Coordinates of C-alpha atoms and ligand atoms in Angstrom, one line a residue:
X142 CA 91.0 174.0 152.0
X143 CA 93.7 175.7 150.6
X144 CA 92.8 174.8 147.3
X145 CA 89.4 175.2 147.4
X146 CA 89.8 179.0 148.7
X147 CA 92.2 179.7 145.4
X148 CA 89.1 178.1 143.2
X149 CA 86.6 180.5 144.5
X150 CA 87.2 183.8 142.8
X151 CA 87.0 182.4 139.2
X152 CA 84.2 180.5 140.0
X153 CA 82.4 182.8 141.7
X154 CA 83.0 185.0 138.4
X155 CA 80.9 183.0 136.1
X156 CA 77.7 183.7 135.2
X157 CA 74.8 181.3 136.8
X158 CA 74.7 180.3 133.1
X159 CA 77.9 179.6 132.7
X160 CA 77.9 177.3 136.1
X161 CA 74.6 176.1 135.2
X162 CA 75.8 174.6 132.3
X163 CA 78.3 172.6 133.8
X164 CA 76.2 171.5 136.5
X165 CA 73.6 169.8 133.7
X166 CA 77.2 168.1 132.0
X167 CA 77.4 166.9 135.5
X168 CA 74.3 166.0 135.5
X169 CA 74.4 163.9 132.4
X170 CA 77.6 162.2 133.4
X171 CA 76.8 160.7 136.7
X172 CA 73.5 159.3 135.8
X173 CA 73.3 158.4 131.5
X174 CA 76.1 155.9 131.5
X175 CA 73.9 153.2 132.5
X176 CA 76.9 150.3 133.2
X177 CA 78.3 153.1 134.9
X178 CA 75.3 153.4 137.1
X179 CA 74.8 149.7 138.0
X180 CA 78.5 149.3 138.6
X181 CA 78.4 152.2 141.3
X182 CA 75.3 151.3 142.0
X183 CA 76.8 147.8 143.2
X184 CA 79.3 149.3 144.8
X185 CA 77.3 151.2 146.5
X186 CA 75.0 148.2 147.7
X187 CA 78.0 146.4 149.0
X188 CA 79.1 149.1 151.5
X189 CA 76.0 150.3 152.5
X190 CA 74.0 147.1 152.6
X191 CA 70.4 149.1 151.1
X192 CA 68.8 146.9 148.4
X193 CA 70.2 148.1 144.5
X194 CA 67.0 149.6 143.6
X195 CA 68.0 152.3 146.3
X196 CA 71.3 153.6 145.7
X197 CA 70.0 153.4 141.9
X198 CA 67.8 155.9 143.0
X199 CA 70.0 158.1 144.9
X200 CA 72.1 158.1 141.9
X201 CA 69.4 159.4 139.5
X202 CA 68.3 162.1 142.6
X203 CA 72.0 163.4 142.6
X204 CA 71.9 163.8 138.9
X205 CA 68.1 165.4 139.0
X206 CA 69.5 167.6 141.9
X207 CA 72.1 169.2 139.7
X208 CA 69.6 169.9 137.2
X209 CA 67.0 171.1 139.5
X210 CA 70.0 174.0 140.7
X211 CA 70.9 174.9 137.0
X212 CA 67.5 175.6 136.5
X213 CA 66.6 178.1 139.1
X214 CA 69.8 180.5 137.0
X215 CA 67.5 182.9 135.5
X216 CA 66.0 183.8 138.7
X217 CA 69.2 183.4 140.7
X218 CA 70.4 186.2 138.1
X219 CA 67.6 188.9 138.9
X220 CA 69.0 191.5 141.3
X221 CA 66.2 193.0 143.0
X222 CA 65.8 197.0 142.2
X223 CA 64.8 199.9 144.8
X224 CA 64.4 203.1 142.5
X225 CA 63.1 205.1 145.1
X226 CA 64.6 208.1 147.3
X227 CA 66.6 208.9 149.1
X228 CA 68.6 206.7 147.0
X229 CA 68.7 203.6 144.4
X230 CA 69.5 200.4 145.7
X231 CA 70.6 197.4 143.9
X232 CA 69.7 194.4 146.5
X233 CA 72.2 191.4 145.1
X234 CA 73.5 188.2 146.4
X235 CA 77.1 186.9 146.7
X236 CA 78.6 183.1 147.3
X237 CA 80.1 183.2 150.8
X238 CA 83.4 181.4 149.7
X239 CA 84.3 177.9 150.8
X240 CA 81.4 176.1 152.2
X241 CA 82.0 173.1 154.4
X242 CA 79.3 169.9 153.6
X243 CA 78.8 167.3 155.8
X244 CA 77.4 164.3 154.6
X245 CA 76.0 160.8 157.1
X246 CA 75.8 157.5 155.8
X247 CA 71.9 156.8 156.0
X248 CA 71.3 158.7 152.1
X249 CA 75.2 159.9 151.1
X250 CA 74.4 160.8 147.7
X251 CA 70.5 161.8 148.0
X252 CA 71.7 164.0 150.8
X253 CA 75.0 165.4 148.6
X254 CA 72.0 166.2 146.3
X255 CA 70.3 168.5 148.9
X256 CA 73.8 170.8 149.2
X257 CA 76.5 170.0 146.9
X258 CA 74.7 171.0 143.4
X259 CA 73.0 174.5 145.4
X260 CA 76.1 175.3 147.0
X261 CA 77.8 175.5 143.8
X262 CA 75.8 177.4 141.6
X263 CA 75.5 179.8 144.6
X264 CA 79.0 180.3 143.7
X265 CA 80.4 178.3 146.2
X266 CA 83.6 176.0 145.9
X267 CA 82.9 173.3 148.4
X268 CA 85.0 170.6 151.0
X269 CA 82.6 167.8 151.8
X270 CA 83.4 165.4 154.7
X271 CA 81.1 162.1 154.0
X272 CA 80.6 159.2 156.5
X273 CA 83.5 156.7 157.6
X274 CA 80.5 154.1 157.7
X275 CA 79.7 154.6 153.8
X276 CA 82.7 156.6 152.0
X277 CA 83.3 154.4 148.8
X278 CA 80.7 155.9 146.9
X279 CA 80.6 159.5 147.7
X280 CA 83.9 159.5 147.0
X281 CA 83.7 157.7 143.4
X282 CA 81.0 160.1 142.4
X283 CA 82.8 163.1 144.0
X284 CA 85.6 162.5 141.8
X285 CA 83.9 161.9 138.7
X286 CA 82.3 165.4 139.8
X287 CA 85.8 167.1 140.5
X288 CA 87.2 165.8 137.2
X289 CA 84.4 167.6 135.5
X290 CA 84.3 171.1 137.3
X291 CA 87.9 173.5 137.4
X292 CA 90.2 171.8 139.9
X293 CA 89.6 173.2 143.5
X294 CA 86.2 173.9 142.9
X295 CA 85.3 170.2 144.6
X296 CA 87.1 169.0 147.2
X297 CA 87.1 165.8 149.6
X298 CA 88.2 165.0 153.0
X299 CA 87.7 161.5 154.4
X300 CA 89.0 160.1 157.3
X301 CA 87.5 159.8 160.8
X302 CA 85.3 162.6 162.4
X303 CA 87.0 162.8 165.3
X304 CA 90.4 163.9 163.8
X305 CA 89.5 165.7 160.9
X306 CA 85.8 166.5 161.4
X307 CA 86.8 169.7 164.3
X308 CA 89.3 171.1 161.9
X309 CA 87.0 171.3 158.8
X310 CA 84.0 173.1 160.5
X311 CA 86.7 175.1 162.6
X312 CA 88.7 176.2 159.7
X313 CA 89.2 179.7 159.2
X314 CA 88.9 180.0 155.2
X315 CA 85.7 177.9 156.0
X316 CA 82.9 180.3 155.3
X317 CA 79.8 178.5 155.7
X318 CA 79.0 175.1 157.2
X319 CA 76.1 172.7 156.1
X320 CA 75.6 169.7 158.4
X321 CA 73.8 166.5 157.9
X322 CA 73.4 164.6 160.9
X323 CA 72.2 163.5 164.0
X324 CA 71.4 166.1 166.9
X325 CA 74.3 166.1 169.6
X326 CA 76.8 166.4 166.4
X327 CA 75.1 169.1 165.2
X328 CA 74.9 171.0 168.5
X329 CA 78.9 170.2 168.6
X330 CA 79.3 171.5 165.2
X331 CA 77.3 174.3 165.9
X332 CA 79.7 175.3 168.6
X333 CA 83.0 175.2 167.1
X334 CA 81.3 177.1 163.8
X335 CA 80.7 179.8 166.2
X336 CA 84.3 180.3 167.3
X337 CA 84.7 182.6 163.5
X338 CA 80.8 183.1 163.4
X339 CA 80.8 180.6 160.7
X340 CA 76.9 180.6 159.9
X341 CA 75.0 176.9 159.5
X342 CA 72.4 175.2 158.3
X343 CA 71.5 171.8 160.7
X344 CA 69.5 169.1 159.0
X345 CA 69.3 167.3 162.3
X346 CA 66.7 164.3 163.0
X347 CA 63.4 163.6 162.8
X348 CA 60.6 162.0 164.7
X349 CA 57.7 162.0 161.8
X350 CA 54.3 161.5 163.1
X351 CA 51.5 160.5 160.3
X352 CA 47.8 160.9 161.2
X353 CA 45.3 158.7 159.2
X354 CA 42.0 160.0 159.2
X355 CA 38.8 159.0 159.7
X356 CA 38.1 159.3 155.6
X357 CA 40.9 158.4 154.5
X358 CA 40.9 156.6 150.9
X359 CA 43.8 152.9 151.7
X360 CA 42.7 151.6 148.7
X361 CA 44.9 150.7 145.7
X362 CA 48.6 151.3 146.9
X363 CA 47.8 153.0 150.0
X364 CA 49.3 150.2 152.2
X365 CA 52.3 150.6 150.2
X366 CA 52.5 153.9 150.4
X367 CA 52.5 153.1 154.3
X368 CA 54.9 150.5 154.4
X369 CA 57.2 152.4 152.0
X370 CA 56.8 155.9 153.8
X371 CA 58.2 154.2 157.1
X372 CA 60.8 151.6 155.9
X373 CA 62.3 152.3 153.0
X374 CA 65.8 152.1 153.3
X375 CA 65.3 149.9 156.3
X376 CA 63.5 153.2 158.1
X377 CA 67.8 155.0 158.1
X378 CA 65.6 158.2 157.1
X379 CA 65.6 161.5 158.6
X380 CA 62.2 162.0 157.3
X381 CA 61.0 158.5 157.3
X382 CA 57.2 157.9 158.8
X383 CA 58.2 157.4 162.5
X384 CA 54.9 157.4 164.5
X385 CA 51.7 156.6 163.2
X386 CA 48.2 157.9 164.5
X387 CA 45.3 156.3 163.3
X388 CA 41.8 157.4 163.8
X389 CA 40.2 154.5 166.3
X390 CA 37.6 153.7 163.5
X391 CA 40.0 152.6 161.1
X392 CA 42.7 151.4 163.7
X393 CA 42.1 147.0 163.2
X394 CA 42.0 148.2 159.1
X395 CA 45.2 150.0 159.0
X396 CA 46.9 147.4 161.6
X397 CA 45.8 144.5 159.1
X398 CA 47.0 146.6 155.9
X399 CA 50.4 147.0 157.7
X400 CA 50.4 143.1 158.8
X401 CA 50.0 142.0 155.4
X402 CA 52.7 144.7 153.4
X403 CA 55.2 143.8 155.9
X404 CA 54.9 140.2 155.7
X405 CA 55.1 140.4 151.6
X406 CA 58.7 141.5 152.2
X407 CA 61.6 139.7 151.8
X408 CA 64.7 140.8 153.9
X409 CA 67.7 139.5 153.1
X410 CA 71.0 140.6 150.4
X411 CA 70.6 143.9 149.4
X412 CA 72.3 143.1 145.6
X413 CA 69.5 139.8 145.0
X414 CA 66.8 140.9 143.1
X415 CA 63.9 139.7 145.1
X416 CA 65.4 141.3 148.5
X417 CA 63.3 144.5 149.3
X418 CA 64.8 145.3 152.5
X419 CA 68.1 145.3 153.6
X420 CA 70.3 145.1 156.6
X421 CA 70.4 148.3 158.7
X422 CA 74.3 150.0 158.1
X423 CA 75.6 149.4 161.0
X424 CA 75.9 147.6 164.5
X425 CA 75.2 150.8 166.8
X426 CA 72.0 151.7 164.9
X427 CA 71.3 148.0 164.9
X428 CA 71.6 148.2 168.5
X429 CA 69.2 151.4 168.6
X430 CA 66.4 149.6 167.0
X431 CA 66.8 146.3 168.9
X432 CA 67.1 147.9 172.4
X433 CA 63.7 150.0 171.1
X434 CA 62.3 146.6 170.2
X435 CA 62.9 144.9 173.6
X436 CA 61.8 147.8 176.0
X437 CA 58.4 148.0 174.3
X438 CA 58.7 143.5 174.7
X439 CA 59.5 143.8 177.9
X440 CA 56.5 146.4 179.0
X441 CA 54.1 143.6 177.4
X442 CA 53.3 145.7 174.2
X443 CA 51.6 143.9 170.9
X444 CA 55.4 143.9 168.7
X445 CA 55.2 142.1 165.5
X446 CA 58.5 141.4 163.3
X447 CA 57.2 140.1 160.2
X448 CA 58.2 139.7 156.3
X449 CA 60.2 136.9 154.8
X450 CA 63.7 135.9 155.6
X451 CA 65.4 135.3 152.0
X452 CA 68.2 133.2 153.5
X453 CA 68.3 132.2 157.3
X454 CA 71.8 131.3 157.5
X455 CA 72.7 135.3 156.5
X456 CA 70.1 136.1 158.6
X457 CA 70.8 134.9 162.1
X458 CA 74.8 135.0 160.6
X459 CA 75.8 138.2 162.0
X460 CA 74.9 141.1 160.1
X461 CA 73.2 143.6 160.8
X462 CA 69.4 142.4 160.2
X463 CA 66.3 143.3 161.4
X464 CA 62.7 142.1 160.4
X465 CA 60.4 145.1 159.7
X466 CA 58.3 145.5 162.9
X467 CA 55.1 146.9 164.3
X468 CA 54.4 147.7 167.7
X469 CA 50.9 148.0 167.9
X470 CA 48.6 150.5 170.3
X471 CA 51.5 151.3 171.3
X472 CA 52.1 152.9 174.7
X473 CA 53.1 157.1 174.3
X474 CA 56.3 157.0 176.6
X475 CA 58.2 153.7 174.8
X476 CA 61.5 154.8 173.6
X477 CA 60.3 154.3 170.1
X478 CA 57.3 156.7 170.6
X479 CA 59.2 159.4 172.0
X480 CA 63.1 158.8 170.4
X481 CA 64.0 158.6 166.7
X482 CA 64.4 154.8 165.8
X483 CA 65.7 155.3 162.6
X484 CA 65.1 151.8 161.9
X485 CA 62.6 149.4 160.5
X486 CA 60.1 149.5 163.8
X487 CA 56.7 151.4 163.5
X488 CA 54.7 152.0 166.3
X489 CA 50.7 152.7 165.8
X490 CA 48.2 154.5 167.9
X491 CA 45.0 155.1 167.9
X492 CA 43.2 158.6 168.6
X493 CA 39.8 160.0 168.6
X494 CA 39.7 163.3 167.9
X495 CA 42.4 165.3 165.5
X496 CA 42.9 168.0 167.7
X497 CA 44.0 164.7 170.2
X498 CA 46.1 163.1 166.9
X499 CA 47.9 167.0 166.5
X500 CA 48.5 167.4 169.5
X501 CA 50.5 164.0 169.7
X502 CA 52.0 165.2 166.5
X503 CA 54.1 168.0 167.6
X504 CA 54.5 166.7 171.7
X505 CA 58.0 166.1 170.3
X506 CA 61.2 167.2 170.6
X507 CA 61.7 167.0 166.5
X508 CA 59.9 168.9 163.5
X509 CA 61.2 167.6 160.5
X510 CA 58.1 166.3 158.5
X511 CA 54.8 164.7 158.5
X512 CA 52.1 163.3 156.8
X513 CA 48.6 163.7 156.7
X514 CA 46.2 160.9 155.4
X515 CA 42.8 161.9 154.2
X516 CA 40.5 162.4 151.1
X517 CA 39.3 166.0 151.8
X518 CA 42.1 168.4 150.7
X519 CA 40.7 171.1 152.8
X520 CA 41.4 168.6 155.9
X521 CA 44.4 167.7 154.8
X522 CA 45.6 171.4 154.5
X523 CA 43.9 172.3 157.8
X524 CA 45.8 169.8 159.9
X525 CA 49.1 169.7 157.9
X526 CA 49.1 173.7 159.2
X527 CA 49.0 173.1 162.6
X528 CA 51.8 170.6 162.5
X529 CA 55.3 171.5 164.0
X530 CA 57.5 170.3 160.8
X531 CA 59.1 172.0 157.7
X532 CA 57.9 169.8 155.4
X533 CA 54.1 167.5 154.9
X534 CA 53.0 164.9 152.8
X535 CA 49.2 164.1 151.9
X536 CA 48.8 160.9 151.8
X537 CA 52.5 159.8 151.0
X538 CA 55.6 160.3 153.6
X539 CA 59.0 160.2 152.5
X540 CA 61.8 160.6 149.3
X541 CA 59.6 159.2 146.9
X542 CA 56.8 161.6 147.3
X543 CA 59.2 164.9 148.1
X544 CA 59.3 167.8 145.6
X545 CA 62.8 168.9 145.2
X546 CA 62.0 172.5 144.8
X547 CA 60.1 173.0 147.7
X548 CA 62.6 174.1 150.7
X549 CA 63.2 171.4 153.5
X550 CA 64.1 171.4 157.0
X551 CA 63.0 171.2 160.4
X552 CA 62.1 173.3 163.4
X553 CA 62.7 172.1 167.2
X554 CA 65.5 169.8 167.4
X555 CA 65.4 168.9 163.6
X556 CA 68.0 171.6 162.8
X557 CA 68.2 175.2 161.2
X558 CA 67.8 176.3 157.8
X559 CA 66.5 175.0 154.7
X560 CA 68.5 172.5 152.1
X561 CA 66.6 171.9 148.7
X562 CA 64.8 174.6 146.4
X563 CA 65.4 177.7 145.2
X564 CA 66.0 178.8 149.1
X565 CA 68.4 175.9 149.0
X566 CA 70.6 178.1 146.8
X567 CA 70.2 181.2 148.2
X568 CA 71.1 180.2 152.0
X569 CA 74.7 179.7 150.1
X570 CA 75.0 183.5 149.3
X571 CA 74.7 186.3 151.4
X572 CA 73.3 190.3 150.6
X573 CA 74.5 192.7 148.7
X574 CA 73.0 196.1 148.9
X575 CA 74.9 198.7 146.5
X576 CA 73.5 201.7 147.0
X577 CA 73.8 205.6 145.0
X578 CA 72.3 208.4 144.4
X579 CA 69.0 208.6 142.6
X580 CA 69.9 207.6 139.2
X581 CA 72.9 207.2 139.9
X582 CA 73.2 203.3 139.6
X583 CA 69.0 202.4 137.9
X584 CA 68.2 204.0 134.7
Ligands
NAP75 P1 76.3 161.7 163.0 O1 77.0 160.8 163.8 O2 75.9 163.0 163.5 O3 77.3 162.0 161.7 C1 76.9 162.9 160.6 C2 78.2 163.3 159.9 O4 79.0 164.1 160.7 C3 79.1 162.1 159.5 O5 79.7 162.4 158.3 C4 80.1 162.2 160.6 O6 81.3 161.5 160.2 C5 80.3 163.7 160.8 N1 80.9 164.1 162.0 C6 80.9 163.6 163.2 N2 81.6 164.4 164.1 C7 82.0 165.5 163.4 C8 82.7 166.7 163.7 N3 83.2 166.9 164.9 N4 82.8 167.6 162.8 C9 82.4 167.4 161.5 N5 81.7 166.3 161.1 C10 81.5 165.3 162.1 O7 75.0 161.1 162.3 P2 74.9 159.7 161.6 O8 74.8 158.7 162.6 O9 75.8 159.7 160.4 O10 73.4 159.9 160.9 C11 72.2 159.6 161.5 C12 71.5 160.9 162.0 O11 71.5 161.8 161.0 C13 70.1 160.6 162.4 O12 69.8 161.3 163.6 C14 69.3 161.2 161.3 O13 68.0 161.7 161.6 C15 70.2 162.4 160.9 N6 69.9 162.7 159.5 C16 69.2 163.9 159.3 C17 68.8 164.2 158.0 C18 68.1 165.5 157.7 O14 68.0 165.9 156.5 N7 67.5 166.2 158.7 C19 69.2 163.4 156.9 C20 69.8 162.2 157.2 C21 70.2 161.9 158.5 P3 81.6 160.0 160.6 O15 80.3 159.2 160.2 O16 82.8 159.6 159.8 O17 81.8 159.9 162.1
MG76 MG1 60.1 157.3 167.2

């Protein structure tokens, strides 16, 4: 902490160029050395237990992240100007000082993307806490990052939450707090912040609903779309596709498309080329999914597990697998209708009229992000409105389709503030309003 309070002033001296520029070196280094890449990649794999083509692609979104926040410099740069009486006032922004990122283990470096490049060419030096239950790779890349920045500008702490986790967000030289995580942490983090009014931002869960319209085009790679928007990275995403409502005409179509993407998968381990879906992370979100899976069983609901099993011994052989599953008309008050599953179980239901299929949408505790599935864009703009979420998709749902600049977040439960975009960078500074006499300080 210490040394990441005695970086600040210099760094918050630079110019954005000047930080920009070293962000895009960054940049370059963490994602261009392609054995590099595979090796961490691997690494990566191994601890986590998502197939290769995932952390691959968290590796090249935490290099395109660091770009993406060198490239909003020039506007970062423009002070905004009140020539006016009684007085002139330059309106400017300042870094807040050390700012305190926590990272969880479903998307550790995607999710390092969404904070650690805009906290820093805010002008921020940075202490980030990643997950006991994926730490090997974060903390590779964080030190190829360090290595590359002046020392104390990046910082890690690992180590257990529960005896270093209090005295990170509660530290007094800790002057702003951005927290990736699940909802009771975040209310807990939330609290000790508060003891030095330590401001946050909360990017807390999700429980996505889609809504599939009555015109919607699932040709081509629309059932891939669907199957990807819900379980990639074995569903461990905040924003993953959680819920889906489909209009009642194209209900048996949409439940067949499903049937047949999830049965073309083959789970299994994550570093084999032909795997597509790995084990979840861990046993207690294992346990999540399963107990989800049995309630909806045991109330006499339509559950499909499908897809392939690569190898059945390392299947049934204790880790932490799960065939992607469907729960079909699925009854509104199962666990994993009303709960985030954060797992590879979909549940589909069937509505008749949108204002019906919205209303479902946002009769949830969560308002993170959600989707919209239709050919008229008018529709789609219509509906995605009236939706309780910070973010919406048309006719895709999840990191693959997401536009880094545009700000993301949730409302409800789903947390405070927004990571990502230009706002991404700014919710790392604070105002600055230096005021004069007229013409005094604008000429
Ligand atoms: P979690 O248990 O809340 O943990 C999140 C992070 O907080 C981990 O690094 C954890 O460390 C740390 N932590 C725990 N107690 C802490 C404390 N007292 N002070 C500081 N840090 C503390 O959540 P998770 O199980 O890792 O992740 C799953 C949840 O995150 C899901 O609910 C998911 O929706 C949510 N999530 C949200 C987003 C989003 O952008 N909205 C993105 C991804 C995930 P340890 O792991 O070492 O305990
Ligand atoms: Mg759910």
């Amino acid at each position: 902490m210490q040394a990441a309070h005695a970086a600040f002033p210099a760094w918050a001296a630079l110019s954005y160029a000047e930080r920009g520029d070293m962000l895009r070196k960054v940049a370059a280094a963490i994602t261009r050395d392609m054995e590099e890449v595979e090796r961490r990649a691997a690494i990566f794999t191994r601890e986590h237990g998502k197939i290769l083509f995932e952390t691959r692609l968290e590796i090249s979104r935490l290099g395109h992240r660091f770009e993406q926040a060198a490239d909003y410099g020039d506007r970062l740069a423009r002070d905004e100007l009140l020539k006016a009486a009684p007085n002139d006032t330059i309106i400017t922004r300042q870094p807040r000082g050390v700012a305190a990122l926590v990272v969880p283990w479903n998307w550790p470096l995607a999710i390092l993307g969404a904070k650690l490049p805009q906290a820093l060419m805010a002008g921020n030096t940075v202490v980030v806490k990643p997950s006991a239950n994926s730490a090997l790779a974060p903390t590779m890349t964080l030190h190829r990052i360090a290595e590359m920045l002046p020392p104390g500008v990046v910082n890690i702490l690992t180590g257990s939450a529960s005896r270093i986790g209090d005295a990170i967000i509660g530290h007094p030289l800790v002057r702003y707090v951005n927290f990736t995580g699940s909802v009771d942490v975040g209310r807990h983090v939330m609290k000790v912040a508060a003891e030095n009014i330590t401001p946050v931002t909360l990017e807390l869960g999700g429980n996505d609903a889609g809504i599939v319209c009555h015109d919607a085009d699932l040709t081509g790679d629309a059932f891939q779309r669907l199957y990807r928007a819900s379980f990639m990275s074995t569903g461990q995403i905040c924003f993953a596709l959680k819920r889906l409502y489909v209009h009642k005409s194209r209900f048996d179509e949409v439940a067949e498309g499903m049937t047949t993407a999830l049965n073309s998968q083959v789970i299994g381990d994550g570093l084999l080329p032909e795997t597509t879906m790995g084990p979840l992370n861990n046993a207690k979100q294992l346990k999540v999914v399963t107990d989800m899976i049995a309630q909806a069983r045991a109330k006499g609901q339509d559950v499909q597990e499908l897809g392939q099993v690569s190898d059945e011994a390392l299947y049934t052989g204790g880790g932490y697998f799960q065939k992607p599953t469907l729960v079909l008309n699925a009854d509104p008050d199962l666990d994993v209708v009303r709960q985030e599953q954060f797992g590879p179980v979909l549940p589909i239901m069937a509505f008749e009229e949108e204002a019906d299929a919205i209303a479902m949408a946002n009769d949830d505790q969560f308002g993170l992000a959600s989707s919209i599935w239709t050919e008229d864009r008018d529709r789609a703009v219509l509906l995605a409105r009236q939706i309780e979420a910070g973010y919406s998709f048309v006719n895709a749902h999840g990191p693959s389709a997401q536009d880094g600049n545009g700000p993301f977040g949730g409302f409800k439960k789903s947390g405070i503030g927004r990571n990502f975009g230009y706002e991404g960078v700014t919710q790392f500074q604070g105002y600055h309003s230096i005021s004069g006499a007229p013409g005094s300080l604008i000429a």
